[in-house]
Amino acid sequence: MRFGGIDEAGYGPLIGPLSVVGIAVRCDDQATLTKAFRRAKTGAADSKRVHTPGDISGIEAVALPAIHWLTGQCPGSAAACFALVGELAETLAPFPWLADAAAVRLPVGTTVITPWQVRGVEPLGLSGHIIQVPAYNAILAGGLNKADMELRAVGAVLVALGAHGGDADITVDRLGGRRYYRDFLQAHWPDAMVLIEQEEVLISTYQICGLMQQRVRFCVDGEEQSLLTAIASCIAKYVRELHMYLLNRFWCAQMPSLRMTAGYVQDGRRWLEELGAETLTPHRNLLVRNGMEGKTMAMGAGADGT
């Protein structure tokens, strides 16, 4: 039986990418899966409980061994890590702070990386979809809203996980108030029959009946309901935090007085103000998500005539 989990990181910030990650494993049943991870003591949990703002080491200590276990590859650099979640070198080229991603050795924070041994569970791999700011802005300009953008990325990851074959049980962390996903799933599996199992306030569950049988659950706080979704949340969070680490590293080298940012709205505004209009203007579409300028400082909005 194939089990999977999908989660995102970076839905709400002003600065930096949106990261969606899914993982898949094979195991006899849910009870065996749960017992195997309990015995393995991986330290995996919801990323909000693993990560301490301003300190990448905690999330790195979980995400790097998870990536190694799932892919069979231990990324030695930031660029290698990004590639394993689907972000290729050419997509990094426009960003000056990512120019030397291949030279940034991992880990960057933790000193202890403990390999995972989860007996009775076969890792099948991971899939990721990283939406950088220019792509984010272009999608919004094309008429899609942020929630639909995130859902489209989830769909791409769901399909990629399906390539592993076999019957599946997948838990997706549900963001926002959306409750109905049947049409979304049917569009991705047009030759299958999508049956509604439940559509409730906290959980929506569907059966995809085709060449393989898939049960897909969209759960509020999905990372608390499924350890695999929690692991996906840790990897997604780490990938975003690694991007922000490189961004802060670059800009703080240019401006030593500049304080680092995690990119979320309030602190992001502060950071952009400290960066200054003259420096921001040529990099605006690489840094700042559109649709939020009205919430930022007036100097940035007027500096490039927008």
Protein backbone atom coordinates (compact mmCIF):
# COMPACT_ATOMS: atom_id res chain seq x y z
CA MET A 1 0.00 0.00 0.00
CA ARG A 2 1.28 3.46 -0.88
CA PHE A 3 0.96 6.25 1.68
CA GLY A 4 1.68 9.91 1.13
CA GLY A 5 1.54 13.38 2.60
CA ILE A 6 1.55 16.87 1.09
CA ASP A 7 2.06 20.26 2.73
CA GLU A 8 3.26 23.77 1.92
CA ALA A 9 5.37 26.51 3.43
CA GLY A 10 5.37 30.19 2.56
CA TYR A 11 1.73 30.80 1.70
CA GLY A 12 1.46 34.12 3.54
CA PRO A 13 4.82 35.96 3.29
CA LEU A 14 5.60 39.15 1.43
CA ILE A 15 9.08 38.01 0.37
CA GLY A 16 10.42 34.69 -0.89
CA PRO A 17 9.05 31.50 -2.49
CA LEU A 18 6.03 29.32 -1.87
CA SER A 19 7.10 25.71 -1.39
CA VAL A 20 4.81 22.68 -1.83
CA VAL A 21 6.22 19.22 -1.10
CA GLY A 22 4.78 15.72 -1.18
CA ILE A 23 6.33 12.44 -0.06
CA ALA A 24 5.42 8.80 -0.66
CA VAL A 25 6.27 5.52 1.05
CA ARG A 26 5.13 1.92 0.78
CA CYS A 27 4.04 -0.09 3.79
CA ASP A 28 1.66 -2.95 4.60
CA ASP A 29 -0.87 -0.81 6.46
CA GLN A 30 -1.33 2.36 8.51
CA ALA A 31 -0.76 0.63 11.85
CA THR A 32 2.59 -0.77 10.68
CA LEU A 33 3.58 2.63 9.33
CA THR A 34 2.77 4.36 12.62
CA LYS A 35 4.64 1.80 14.71
CA ALA A 36 7.68 1.88 12.41
CA PHE A 37 8.10 5.66 12.72
CA ARG A 38 7.49 5.53 16.46
CA ARG A 39 10.33 3.04 16.80
CA ALA A 40 12.61 5.01 14.46
CA LYS A 41 12.45 8.20 16.58
CA THR A 42 13.13 10.50 13.63
CA GLY A 43 12.12 13.67 15.43
CA ALA A 44 9.68 14.48 12.62
CA ALA A 45 6.61 16.52 13.58
CA ASP A 46 4.63 19.48 12.30
CA SER A 47 7.21 22.00 11.10
CA LYS A 48 5.68 24.68 13.35
CA ARG A 49 6.81 22.59 16.32
CA VAL A 50 10.21 21.70 14.86
CA HIS A 51 11.29 25.11 13.55
CA THR A 52 12.40 28.02 15.72
CA PRO A 53 12.20 31.36 13.87
CA GLY A 54 15.64 32.72 13.18
CA ASP A 55 17.34 29.35 13.68
CA ILE A 56 17.45 26.96 10.73
CA SER A 57 19.21 24.17 12.66
CA GLY A 58 16.13 22.46 14.11
CA ILE A 59 14.24 22.12 10.84
CA GLU A 60 17.47 21.21 9.02
CA ALA A 61 18.16 18.35 11.46
CA VAL A 62 14.84 16.77 10.42
CA ALA A 63 14.57 17.76 6.76
CA LEU A 64 18.03 16.72 5.53
CA PRO A 65 17.87 13.12 6.82
CA ALA A 66 14.28 12.92 5.55
CA ILE A 67 15.38 13.99 2.06
CA HIS A 68 18.27 11.50 2.18
CA TRP A 69 15.99 8.67 3.28
CA LEU A 70 13.32 9.43 0.69
CA THR A 71 15.61 9.97 -2.32
CA GLY A 72 18.72 7.97 -1.50
CA GLN A 73 20.71 11.17 -2.04
CA CYS A 74 22.22 13.40 0.63
CA PRO A 75 22.31 16.92 -0.82
CA GLY A 76 25.72 18.42 -0.23
CA SER A 77 24.80 21.92 -1.36
CA ALA A 78 21.84 24.27 -1.40
CA ALA A 79 21.53 23.85 -5.17
CA ALA A 80 21.47 20.05 -4.83
CA CYS A 81 18.74 20.31 -2.21
CA PHE A 82 16.65 22.57 -4.45
CA ALA A 83 17.12 20.16 -7.38
CA LEU A 84 15.75 17.26 -5.33
CA VAL A 85 12.48 19.15 -4.86
CA GLY A 86 12.26 20.01 -8.56
CA GLU A 87 13.98 23.41 -8.70
CA LEU A 88 16.66 23.19 -11.37
CA ALA A 89 19.78 25.33 -11.64
CA GLU A 90 18.50 27.39 -14.57
CA THR A 91 15.52 28.58 -12.53
CA LEU A 92 17.90 30.02 -9.93
CA ALA A 93 19.83 32.14 -12.44
CA PRO A 94 17.81 35.40 -12.23
CA PHE A 95 18.39 35.71 -8.47
CA PRO A 96 21.77 37.18 -7.49
CA TRP A 97 21.49 35.70 -3.99
CA LEU A 98 21.18 32.21 -5.49
CA ALA A 99 24.14 32.55 -7.87
CA ASP A 100 26.46 30.53 -5.62
CA ALA A 101 23.86 28.07 -4.30
CA ALA A 102 26.00 25.20 -5.61
CA ALA A 103 28.88 26.41 -3.45
CA VAL A 104 26.86 26.71 -0.23
CA ARG A 105 27.57 23.49 1.63
CA LEU A 106 24.96 21.73 3.73
CA PRO A 107 24.20 21.65 6.56
CA VAL A 108 24.29 25.38 7.20
CA GLY A 109 22.97 25.32 10.78
CA THR A 110 22.89 21.97 12.52
CA THR A 111 25.99 19.99 13.41
CA VAL A 112 24.18 16.68 13.82
CA ILE A 113 22.54 14.81 10.93
CA THR A 114 21.29 11.40 12.04
CA PRO A 115 20.39 9.01 9.20
CA TRP A 116 16.91 7.54 9.35
CA GLN A 117 16.27 3.83 9.64
CA VAL A 118 12.56 3.08 9.39
CA ARG A 119 12.23 -0.69 9.25
CA GLY A 120 9.21 -2.08 7.43
CA VAL A 121 8.68 1.11 5.40
CA GLU A 122 9.96 1.56 1.85
CA PRO A 123 10.68 5.17 0.86
CA LEU A 124 9.42 5.92 -2.65
CA GLY A 125 10.55 9.51 -3.04
CA LEU A 126 9.42 13.09 -2.88
CA SER A 127 8.06 15.68 -5.27
CA GLY A 128 8.14 19.43 -4.95
CA HIS A 129 6.84 22.56 -6.59
CA ILE A 130 8.64 25.82 -5.75
CA ILE A 131 6.94 29.03 -6.85
CA GLN A 132 9.42 31.89 -6.86
CA VAL A 133 8.23 35.50 -6.64
CA PRO A 134 8.34 36.28 -10.41
CA ALA A 135 6.26 33.17 -11.17
CA TYR A 136 3.94 33.98 -8.27
CA ASN A 137 3.39 37.50 -9.63
CA ALA A 138 2.88 36.24 -13.19
CA ILE A 139 0.25 33.72 -12.05
CA LEU A 140 -1.66 36.41 -10.16
CA ALA A 141 -1.44 38.70 -13.19
CA GLY A 142 -2.93 35.89 -15.27
CA GLY A 143 -6.07 35.93 -13.15
CA LEU A 144 -5.50 33.11 -10.70
CA ASN A 145 -5.86 33.89 -6.99
CA LYS A 146 -3.37 32.77 -4.34
CA ALA A 147 -5.50 29.88 -3.07
CA ASP A 148 -5.97 28.47 -6.58
CA MET A 149 -2.25 28.90 -7.25
CA GLU A 150 -1.42 26.81 -4.21
CA LEU A 151 -4.03 24.21 -5.17
CA ARG A 152 -2.59 23.96 -8.67
CA ALA A 153 0.82 23.23 -7.15
CA VAL A 154 -0.76 20.59 -4.89
CA GLY A 155 -2.31 19.00 -7.99
CA ALA A 156 1.07 18.78 -9.72
CA VAL A 157 2.57 17.09 -6.66
CA LEU A 158 -0.38 14.69 -6.32
CA VAL A 159 0.03 13.58 -9.94
CA ALA A 160 3.79 13.14 -9.48
CA LEU A 161 3.24 10.97 -6.40
CA GLY A 162 0.76 8.89 -8.38
CA ALA A 163 3.54 7.90 -10.77
CA HIS A 164 4.83 5.51 -8.10
CA GLY A 165 1.76 3.33 -8.82
CA GLY A 166 -0.32 1.12 -6.57
CA ASP A 167 -3.27 1.84 -4.34
CA ALA A 168 -2.73 4.87 -2.16
CA ASP A 169 -3.83 6.78 0.91
CA ILE A 170 -2.69 10.43 0.83
CA THR A 171 -3.26 13.23 3.32
CA VAL A 172 -3.03 16.84 2.15
CA ASP A 173 -2.89 19.71 4.59
CA ARG A 174 -5.93 21.88 3.88
CA LEU A 175 -5.36 25.60 3.73
CA GLY A 176 -8.11 28.13 4.18
CA GLY A 177 -11.85 27.52 4.00
CA ARG A 178 -12.06 25.41 0.85
CA ARG A 179 -14.13 22.27 1.46
CA TYR A 180 -14.98 20.84 -1.98
CA TYR A 181 -12.29 19.12 -4.07
CA ARG A 182 -14.12 16.60 -6.24
CA ASP A 183 -13.95 18.68 -9.44
CA PHE A 184 -10.30 19.45 -8.78
CA LEU A 185 -9.46 15.75 -8.48
CA GLN A 186 -11.60 14.77 -11.44
CA ALA A 187 -9.72 17.27 -13.63
CA HIS A 188 -6.45 15.55 -12.73
CA TRP A 189 -7.82 12.01 -13.20
CA PRO A 190 -10.38 12.45 -16.03
CA ASP A 191 -10.53 8.71 -16.80
CA ALA A 192 -11.24 7.73 -13.19
CA MET A 193 -14.36 8.01 -11.09
CA VAL A 194 -13.99 10.38 -8.13
CA LEU A 195 -16.37 9.55 -5.29
CA ILE A 196 -17.11 11.80 -2.34
CA GLU A 197 -16.57 10.05 0.98
CA GLN A 198 -17.10 13.11 3.16
CA GLU A 199 -16.98 16.90 2.88
CA GLU A 200 -16.96 18.30 6.39
CA VAL A 201 -15.68 21.44 8.10
CA LEU A 202 -12.36 19.87 9.09
CA ILE A 203 -11.86 17.10 6.53
CA SER A 204 -12.83 16.25 2.96
CA THR A 205 -12.14 12.72 1.74
CA TYR A 206 -12.40 11.24 -1.77
CA GLN A 207 -11.95 7.89 -3.48
CA ILE A 208 -10.32 7.99 -6.91
CA CYS A 209 -11.37 4.77 -8.65
CA GLY A 210 -9.39 3.95 -11.78
CA LEU A 211 -6.45 1.74 -12.69
CA MET A 212 -5.40 2.23 -9.09
CA GLN A 213 -7.51 3.10 -6.07
CA GLN A 214 -6.50 6.29 -4.29
CA ARG A 215 -7.96 7.76 -1.14
CA VAL A 216 -7.15 11.46 -0.80
CA ARG A 217 -7.94 13.42 2.35
CA PHE A 218 -7.75 17.21 2.67
CA CYS A 219 -7.47 17.91 6.40
CA VAL A 220 -7.29 21.07 8.46
CA ASP A 221 -4.03 20.70 10.41
CA GLY A 222 -3.16 17.72 8.23
CA GLU A 223 0.35 17.62 9.64
CA GLU A 224 -1.17 16.73 13.01
CA GLN A 225 -3.26 13.95 11.44
CA SER A 226 -0.54 12.33 9.34
CA LEU A 227 3.16 11.93 10.12
CA LEU A 228 3.94 11.82 6.40
CA THR A 229 2.24 15.18 5.94
CA ALA A 230 4.29 16.47 8.88
CA ILE A 231 7.48 15.26 7.19
CA ALA A 232 6.41 16.98 3.97
CA SER A 233 5.81 20.15 5.99
CA CYS A 234 9.34 19.97 7.42
CA ILE A 235 10.91 19.57 3.98
CA ALA A 236 8.79 22.36 2.50
CA LYS A 237 9.69 24.65 5.40
CA TYR A 238 13.37 23.82 5.17
CA VAL A 239 13.48 24.54 1.44
CA ARG A 240 11.88 27.94 2.00
CA GLU A 241 14.14 28.71 4.98
CA LEU A 242 17.20 27.74 2.94
CA HIS A 243 16.11 30.19 0.24
CA MET A 244 15.69 32.90 2.89
CA TYR A 245 19.07 32.02 4.39
CA LEU A 246 20.72 32.68 1.02
CA LEU A 247 18.71 35.87 0.49
CA ASN A 248 19.70 37.25 3.89
CA ARG A 249 23.32 36.16 3.43
CA PHE A 250 23.56 38.06 0.15
CA TRP A 251 21.84 41.27 1.19
CA CYS A 252 23.49 41.50 4.61
CA ALA A 253 26.87 41.22 2.87
CA GLN A 254 25.86 44.17 0.67
CA MET A 255 24.48 46.17 3.62
CA PRO A 256 26.04 45.09 6.95
CA SER A 257 23.56 47.16 8.96
CA LEU A 258 20.58 45.34 7.39
CA ARG A 259 18.79 43.03 9.81
CA MET A 260 17.70 39.61 8.54
CA THR A 261 14.08 38.79 7.74
CA ALA A 262 11.93 35.66 7.49
CA GLY A 263 9.90 37.47 4.82
CA TYR A 264 6.53 37.57 6.58
CA VAL A 265 4.47 40.70 6.08
CA GLN A 266 5.19 42.88 9.10
CA ASP A 267 8.90 42.15 9.29
CA GLY A 268 9.11 42.06 5.50
CA ARG A 269 7.90 45.67 5.40
CA ARG A 270 10.60 46.62 7.88
CA TRP A 271 13.24 44.84 5.81
CA LEU A 272 12.18 46.50 2.55
CA GLU A 273 12.25 49.91 4.23
CA GLU A 274 15.77 49.24 5.50
CA LEU A 275 16.81 48.03 2.05
CA GLY A 276 15.63 51.35 0.58
CA ALA A 277 13.88 52.34 -2.62
CA GLU A 278 17.01 52.80 -4.70
CA THR A 279 18.23 49.25 -3.99
CA LEU A 280 14.76 47.67 -4.12
CA THR A 281 13.58 49.08 -7.46
CA PRO A 282 15.67 46.91 -9.85
CA HIS A 283 14.97 43.80 -7.76
CA ARG A 284 11.29 44.37 -6.93
CA ASN A 285 9.87 41.56 -9.08
CA LEU A 286 12.43 39.13 -7.68
CA LEU A 287 11.68 40.04 -4.07
CA VAL A 288 8.16 41.36 -3.51
CA ARG A 289 4.92 39.50 -4.08
CA ASN A 290 2.32 41.57 -5.94
CA GLY A 291 -1.08 42.13 -4.44
CA MET A 292 0.56 43.18 -1.19
CA GLU A 293 2.14 46.50 -2.20
CA GLY A 294 -0.72 48.38 -0.63
CA LYS A 295 0.32 46.83 2.65
CA THR A 296 3.96 47.83 2.22
CA MET A 297 5.61 51.20 2.28
CA ALA A 298 4.65 54.00 -0.09
CA MET A 299 8.24 54.61 -1.09
CA GLY A 300 8.53 51.20 -2.72
CA ALA A 301 5.26 51.47 -4.61
CA GLY A 302 6.11 54.83 -6.13
CA ALA A 303 9.78 54.26 -6.80
CA ASP A 304 9.28 52.24 -9.98
CA GLY A 305 6.18 54.04 -11.18
CA THR A 306 3.74 51.30 -10.28
